[in-house]
Amino acid sequence: MGAFNRAEQRRRNVMKERIGFIGVGAMGSGMAGNLCAKGWPVTVLAHRNRAPVEKLLAAGASEATTPRELALASDVVILCVTGSDQVQQVLNGTDGIIAAGKPLFLIDCSTSNPSVTTKLAEELAASQITLIDAPLARTPKEAAEGKLDVMVGGSAADVARARPILEAFAARIVPTGPVGSGHTMKLLNNFVSMGYSAIYSEALMLGAKAGLTPQVFDSVLRGSRMDCGFYQAFFDFVLNRNENAQRFAMVNALKDMSYLSSFALASGAINPINAAVRNSFATAVAAGRGNAFVPALSDVIAAANGVTLVEAADAAD
């Protein structure tokens, strides 16, 4: 029976497409780990942070030193990088993915600019590279558990091809329409969540000016109709100073809100609320707090208005 199982696993591995994975950071390392665990042949790109790479190599992955080398070893390439600039960096140049000169299926799990994504998809088709966008929702914890949410933009046939791969690390896969629509939906998702962050931060600051502690604020909102998972993660930092409650850097929030501004401008849309949300995160980045995680926006807005939430919290203890 053991020999039969091994033979069956080998047969299944032969059927699985070879996956190249670029971007094995906080999210990507968990995603690539799930692909390895579920029998997909995975090649990862070398990175100066060796810890996740070494862990994946121990799990059975191979390593490439350039995007071109990775592409040559792959049928499908997954990108999980910061945004459109980084996507184009790994595509172009003598050591880029395009230089491999072969047909590929490219899945962009980054949070990229939709207008760039649609243009890239058209350009890459000339090189026999099919691009779909599949940005992510949830956190590194769900990435490691294989329970991410994925929004997928692409043709029905391309989404069907991607689905077995995405199922290795996703609990929910939502087709959104043509290429670019996944990245658009991701920006809208982040607009809502970053909008909540900006509102929470200003409300807490105003409360502190009136002598209302974060604990009082929380005692009213928690359990009410305004309570939600995002609220609870944000306030895990505000109340408990849990730095890892919501691991998304404010510099990336600013990048995403800037992408949304660009999209709104191209659409001829009036988008005043996003301008305010974007400026909140621009304030944080200008104050040197860009690498802090999103809930720390509450401290930035408080400090800019001459109050502190930490002293208010300590006074209530």
Short mmCIF file of C-alpha atoms in Angstrom, two decimals:
data_model
loop_
_atom_site.label_atom_id
_atom_site.label_comp_id
_atom_site.label_asym_id
_atom_site.label_seq_id
_atom_site.Cartn_x
_atom_site.Cartn_y
_atom_site.Cartn_z
CA MET A 1 0.00 0.00 0.00
CA GLY A 2 2.85 2.38 0.81
CA ALA A 3 4.47 1.80 -2.60
CA PHE A 4 1.09 2.32 -4.28
CA ASN A 5 0.59 5.61 -2.44
CA ARG A 6 4.02 6.86 -3.46
CA ALA A 7 3.37 5.91 -7.09
CA GLU A 8 0.02 7.67 -7.00
CA GLN A 9 1.60 10.79 -5.52
CA ARG A 10 4.25 10.78 -8.26
CA ARG A 11 1.50 10.45 -10.87
CA ARG A 12 -0.33 13.41 -9.38
CA ASN A 13 2.86 15.48 -9.24
CA VAL A 14 3.45 14.82 -12.95
CA MET A 15 -0.02 16.22 -13.66
CA LYS A 16 0.58 19.36 -11.60
CA GLU A 17 2.04 22.36 -13.34
CA ARG A 18 5.43 23.60 -12.23
CA ILE A 19 5.03 26.73 -10.08
CA GLY A 20 7.52 29.57 -9.85
CA PHE A 21 6.93 31.82 -6.83
CA ILE A 22 8.39 35.32 -6.54
CA GLY A 23 7.85 37.15 -3.25
CA VAL A 24 8.13 34.78 -0.31
CA GLY A 25 7.60 37.43 2.35
CA ALA A 26 5.03 37.50 5.13
CA MET A 27 2.17 36.42 2.85
CA GLY A 28 4.06 34.63 0.10
CA SER A 29 6.01 32.27 2.34
CA GLY A 30 2.80 30.79 3.73
CA MET A 31 1.26 30.53 0.25
CA ALA A 32 4.33 28.83 -1.22
CA GLY A 33 4.50 26.54 1.81
CA ASN A 34 0.95 25.37 1.17
CA LEU A 35 1.75 24.72 -2.48
CA CYS A 36 4.70 22.55 -1.45
CA ALA A 37 2.64 20.71 1.16
CA LYS A 38 -0.05 19.94 -1.41
CA GLY A 39 2.29 18.44 -3.94
CA TRP A 40 2.95 21.26 -6.37
CA PRO A 41 6.52 21.44 -7.75
CA VAL A 42 7.66 24.88 -6.57
CA THR A 43 10.67 27.02 -7.44
CA VAL A 44 11.26 30.17 -5.40
CA LEU A 45 13.41 33.20 -6.14
CA ALA A 46 16.49 33.76 -4.02
CA HIS A 47 16.17 36.59 -1.53
CA ARG A 48 18.43 38.33 0.97
CA ASN A 49 16.05 37.20 3.74
CA ARG A 50 17.10 33.57 3.77
CA ALA A 51 14.86 32.31 6.57
CA PRO A 52 11.65 31.76 4.52
CA VAL A 53 13.64 30.53 1.52
CA GLU A 54 15.50 27.93 3.59
CA LYS A 55 12.22 26.79 5.16
CA LEU A 56 10.68 26.30 1.72
CA LEU A 57 13.74 24.46 0.44
CA ALA A 58 13.43 22.11 3.40
CA ALA A 59 9.79 21.56 2.40
CA GLY A 60 10.84 20.45 -1.08
CA ALA A 61 11.03 23.67 -3.11
CA SER A 62 13.84 24.48 -5.52
CA GLU A 63 15.60 27.84 -5.80
CA ALA A 64 16.36 30.11 -8.76
CA THR A 65 18.75 33.03 -8.70
CA THR A 66 16.98 35.24 -11.27
CA PRO A 67 13.39 35.69 -12.49
CA ARG A 68 14.50 34.41 -15.92
CA GLU A 69 15.91 31.22 -14.40
CA LEU A 70 12.72 30.76 -12.38
CA ALA A 71 10.57 31.24 -15.49
CA LEU A 72 12.59 28.66 -17.42
CA ALA A 73 11.85 26.13 -14.66
CA SER A 74 8.12 26.93 -14.48
CA ASP A 75 4.80 26.64 -16.29
CA VAL A 76 3.06 29.09 -13.96
CA VAL A 77 4.64 32.05 -12.14
CA ILE A 78 2.98 33.57 -9.07
CA LEU A 79 3.97 37.11 -8.10
CA CYS A 80 3.39 38.25 -4.53
CA VAL A 81 5.33 41.52 -4.48
CA THR A 82 4.47 45.02 -3.32
CA GLY A 83 2.89 46.57 -6.40
CA SER A 84 3.06 47.43 -10.10
CA ASP A 85 6.62 48.80 -10.00
CA GLN A 86 7.95 45.58 -8.51
CA VAL A 87 5.93 43.46 -10.94
CA GLN A 88 7.50 45.29 -13.88
CA GLN A 89 10.97 44.95 -12.38
CA VAL A 90 10.77 41.14 -12.32
CA LEU A 91 9.28 41.04 -15.81
CA ASN A 92 11.81 43.21 -17.62
CA GLY A 93 15.55 43.20 -18.24
CA THR A 94 18.03 40.59 -19.37
CA ASP A 95 17.30 38.48 -16.28
CA GLY A 96 13.56 39.14 -16.21
CA ILE A 97 10.69 36.75 -16.77
CA ILE A 98 10.06 37.90 -20.34
CA ALA A 99 13.69 37.14 -21.25
CA ALA A 100 12.98 33.43 -20.73
CA GLY A 101 11.25 33.59 -24.12
CA LYS A 102 8.64 30.93 -23.40
CA PRO A 103 4.86 30.66 -22.91
CA LEU A 104 3.87 31.22 -19.27
CA PHE A 105 0.80 31.64 -17.12
CA LEU A 106 1.36 34.58 -14.77
CA ILE A 107 -0.73 35.07 -11.60
CA ASP A 108 -0.24 38.49 -10.00
CA CYS A 109 -1.23 38.26 -6.32
CA SER A 110 0.27 41.69 -5.60
CA THR A 111 -1.87 44.76 -4.96
CA SER A 112 -1.20 46.48 -8.25
CA ASN A 113 -2.56 49.42 -10.23
CA PRO A 114 -5.47 48.09 -12.37
CA SER A 115 -4.62 50.31 -15.33
CA VAL A 116 -1.05 48.97 -15.34
CA THR A 117 -2.34 45.40 -15.04
CA THR A 118 -4.64 45.64 -18.04
CA LYS A 119 -1.92 47.25 -20.15
CA LEU A 120 0.61 44.60 -19.09
CA ALA A 121 -1.80 41.80 -19.96
CA GLU A 122 -2.10 43.15 -23.51
CA GLU A 123 1.66 43.59 -23.89
CA LEU A 124 2.56 40.19 -22.42
CA ALA A 125 0.19 38.36 -24.74
CA ALA A 126 2.62 39.18 -27.58
CA SER A 127 5.26 37.17 -25.69
CA GLN A 128 2.84 34.24 -25.16
CA ILE A 129 2.47 35.13 -21.48
CA THR A 130 -1.05 35.10 -20.06
CA LEU A 131 -1.55 37.43 -17.09
CA ILE A 132 -4.39 37.29 -14.58
CA ASP A 133 -4.72 39.30 -11.38
CA ALA A 134 -5.44 37.49 -8.12
CA PRO A 135 -4.90 39.87 -5.17
CA LEU A 136 -5.37 38.66 -1.62
CA ALA A 137 -7.38 39.50 1.46
CA ARG A 138 -6.77 38.48 5.09
CA THR A 139 -3.42 38.11 6.85
CA PRO A 140 -0.17 36.09 6.98
CA LYS A 141 -1.87 33.83 9.54
CA GLU A 142 -4.50 32.80 7.00
CA ALA A 143 -1.81 32.52 4.31
CA ALA A 144 -0.01 29.92 6.42
CA GLU A 145 -3.30 28.16 7.16
CA GLY A 146 -4.36 28.10 3.50
CA LYS A 147 -7.43 30.24 4.22
CA LEU A 148 -6.89 33.41 2.22
CA ASP A 149 -9.56 35.19 0.20
CA VAL A 150 -8.59 35.74 -3.45
CA MET A 151 -10.20 38.07 -6.00
CA VAL A 152 -9.49 36.86 -9.55
CA GLY A 153 -9.64 38.87 -12.75
CA GLY A 154 -9.39 36.95 -16.01
CA SER A 155 -11.29 34.94 -18.58
CA ALA A 156 -13.37 31.98 -17.41
CA ALA A 157 -10.85 29.56 -18.93
CA ASP A 158 -7.89 31.27 -17.25
CA VAL A 159 -9.64 31.38 -13.87
CA ALA A 160 -10.43 27.67 -14.22
CA ARG A 161 -6.75 26.95 -14.89
CA ALA A 162 -5.69 29.00 -11.87
CA ARG A 163 -8.30 27.64 -9.47
CA PRO A 164 -6.55 24.38 -8.43
CA ILE A 165 -3.40 26.37 -7.71
CA LEU A 166 -5.21 29.07 -5.76
CA GLU A 167 -7.10 26.43 -3.75
CA ALA A 168 -3.79 25.38 -2.23
CA PHE A 169 -3.72 28.57 -0.15
CA ALA A 170 -7.23 30.06 -0.41
CA ALA A 171 -10.49 29.23 1.33
CA ARG A 172 -12.51 31.60 -0.85
CA ILE A 173 -11.97 32.42 -4.52
CA VAL A 174 -14.13 35.16 -6.04
CA PRO A 175 -14.04 35.70 -9.82
CA THR A 176 -14.46 39.44 -10.39
CA GLY A 177 -14.56 39.77 -14.17
CA PRO A 178 -11.91 40.56 -16.81
CA VAL A 179 -8.22 41.13 -16.20
CA GLY A 180 -7.73 44.15 -13.94
CA SER A 181 -11.01 43.73 -12.10
CA GLY A 182 -9.37 41.73 -9.30
CA HIS A 183 -6.94 44.55 -8.61
CA THR A 184 -9.77 47.08 -8.78
CA MET A 185 -11.79 45.11 -6.25
CA LYS A 186 -8.75 44.79 -4.00
CA LEU A 187 -8.28 48.57 -4.00
CA LEU A 188 -11.94 49.05 -3.12
CA ASN A 189 -11.59 46.51 -0.32
CA ASN A 190 -8.56 48.38 1.01
CA PHE A 191 -10.31 51.74 0.60
CA VAL A 192 -13.04 50.54 2.95
CA SER A 193 -10.60 49.10 5.49
CA MET A 194 -8.18 52.04 5.39
CA GLY A 195 -11.18 54.37 5.59
CA TYR A 196 -12.21 52.64 8.81
CA SER A 197 -8.65 53.09 10.09
CA ALA A 198 -8.69 56.84 9.38
CA ILE A 199 -12.11 57.24 11.03
CA TYR A 200 -11.13 55.23 14.11
CA SER A 201 -7.95 57.30 14.44
CA GLU A 202 -9.69 60.67 14.24
CA ALA A 203 -12.50 59.57 16.55
CA LEU A 204 -10.00 58.35 19.16
CA MET A 205 -8.07 61.63 18.90
CA LEU A 206 -11.23 63.69 19.38
CA GLY A 207 -12.22 61.48 22.29
CA ALA A 208 -8.82 61.99 23.92
CA LYS A 209 -9.23 65.77 23.60
CA ALA A 210 -12.55 65.44 25.42
CA GLY A 211 -11.08 63.17 28.13
CA LEU A 212 -12.64 59.98 26.75
CA THR A 213 -10.25 57.05 26.94
CA PRO A 214 -9.86 54.37 24.24
CA GLN A 215 -11.43 51.96 26.75
CA VAL A 216 -14.59 54.05 26.97
CA PHE A 217 -14.70 54.32 23.18
CA ASP A 218 -14.32 50.55 22.87
CA SER A 219 -16.94 49.79 25.50
CA VAL A 220 -19.53 51.57 23.36
CA LEU A 221 -18.56 50.21 19.92
CA ARG A 222 -17.60 46.63 20.81
CA GLY A 223 -20.58 44.35 20.35
CA SER A 224 -22.57 47.05 18.58
CA ARG A 225 -23.55 47.12 14.92
CA MET A 226 -20.26 48.91 14.22
CA ASP A 227 -18.17 46.05 15.60
CA CYS A 228 -16.38 43.80 13.09
CA GLY A 229 -13.22 41.74 12.73
CA PHE A 230 -11.29 44.67 11.33
CA TYR A 231 -12.33 46.84 14.29
CA GLN A 232 -11.21 44.16 16.75
CA ALA A 233 -7.78 43.80 15.12
CA PHE A 234 -7.29 47.58 15.05
CA PHE A 235 -8.24 47.90 18.71
CA ASP A 236 -6.04 45.01 19.74
CA PHE A 237 -3.25 47.46 19.01
CA VAL A 238 -5.00 50.52 20.50
CA LEU A 239 -5.89 48.80 23.78
CA ASN A 240 -3.25 46.09 24.14
CA ARG A 241 -0.37 47.56 22.12
CA ASN A 242 -0.22 44.34 20.05
CA GLU A 243 2.13 45.42 17.26
CA ASN A 244 1.26 42.37 15.16
CA ALA A 245 -2.52 42.64 15.39
CA GLN A 246 -2.75 43.86 11.80
CA ARG A 247 0.44 43.36 9.82
CA PHE A 248 0.05 45.84 6.96
CA ALA A 249 2.51 48.72 6.70
CA MET A 250 1.21 52.27 6.38
CA VAL A 251 3.55 52.93 3.45
CA ASN A 252 1.67 50.19 1.56
CA ALA A 253 -1.66 51.69 2.61
CA LEU A 254 -0.52 54.98 1.09
CA LYS A 255 0.55 53.17 -2.09
CA ASP A 256 -2.85 51.51 -2.43
CA MET A 257 -4.79 54.71 -1.80
CA SER A 258 -2.58 56.43 -4.39
CA TYR A 259 -3.46 53.69 -6.89
CA LEU A 260 -7.13 54.27 -6.11
CA SER A 261 -6.71 58.00 -6.67
CA SER A 262 -5.15 57.24 -10.05
CA PHE A 263 -8.03 54.91 -10.93
CA ALA A 264 -10.63 57.49 -9.88
CA LEU A 265 -8.90 60.18 -11.93
CA ALA A 266 -8.79 57.95 -15.01
CA SER A 267 -12.48 57.14 -14.50
CA GLY A 268 -13.43 60.81 -14.22
CA ALA A 269 -14.86 60.09 -10.77
CA ILE A 270 -15.20 62.46 -7.83
CA ASN A 271 -13.46 60.66 -4.95
CA PRO A 272 -13.10 63.13 -2.04
CA ILE A 273 -13.22 60.59 0.80
CA ASN A 274 -10.27 58.67 -0.61
CA ALA A 275 -8.30 61.95 -0.78
CA ALA A 276 -8.84 62.38 2.96
CA VAL A 277 -7.94 58.76 3.73
CA ARG A 278 -4.83 58.96 1.54
CA ASN A 279 -3.72 62.16 3.29
CA SER A 280 -4.01 60.45 6.69
CA PHE A 281 -1.50 57.83 5.59
CA ALA A 282 0.65 60.43 3.81
CA THR A 283 0.87 62.19 7.19
CA ALA A 284 2.10 58.96 8.81
CA VAL A 285 4.70 58.33 6.10
CA ALA A 286 5.91 61.96 6.24
CA ALA A 287 6.29 61.56 10.01
CA GLY A 288 8.65 58.64 9.46
CA ARG A 289 6.12 55.99 10.52
CA GLY A 290 5.58 54.38 7.11
CA ASN A 291 6.91 50.97 8.15
CA ALA A 292 4.67 50.81 11.22
CA PHE A 293 1.49 48.81 10.82
CA VAL A 294 -1.88 50.42 10.05
CA PRO A 295 -3.31 50.61 13.61
CA ALA A 296 -0.39 52.88 14.55
CA LEU A 297 -2.14 55.55 12.49
CA SER A 298 -4.13 56.19 15.66
CA ASP A 299 -0.94 57.30 17.44
CA VAL A 300 0.17 59.45 14.51
CA ILE A 301 -3.13 61.34 14.32
CA ALA A 302 -3.22 61.74 18.09
CA ALA A 303 0.34 63.11 18.20
CA ALA A 304 -0.38 65.52 15.35
CA ASN A 305 -3.15 66.97 17.49
CA GLY A 306 -1.19 67.21 20.73
CA VAL A 307 -2.70 64.21 22.55
CA THR A 308 -1.66 60.65 23.24
CA LEU A 309 -3.76 57.51 23.40
CA VAL A 310 -1.16 55.64 25.44
CA GLU A 311 -1.33 57.98 28.43
CA ALA A 312 -5.10 57.94 28.19
CA ALA A 313 -5.04 54.16 28.28
CA ASP A 314 -2.61 54.08 31.21
CA ALA A 315 -4.71 56.56 33.16
CA ALA A 316 -7.67 54.22 32.93
CA ASP A 317 -5.75 51.26 34.40
#
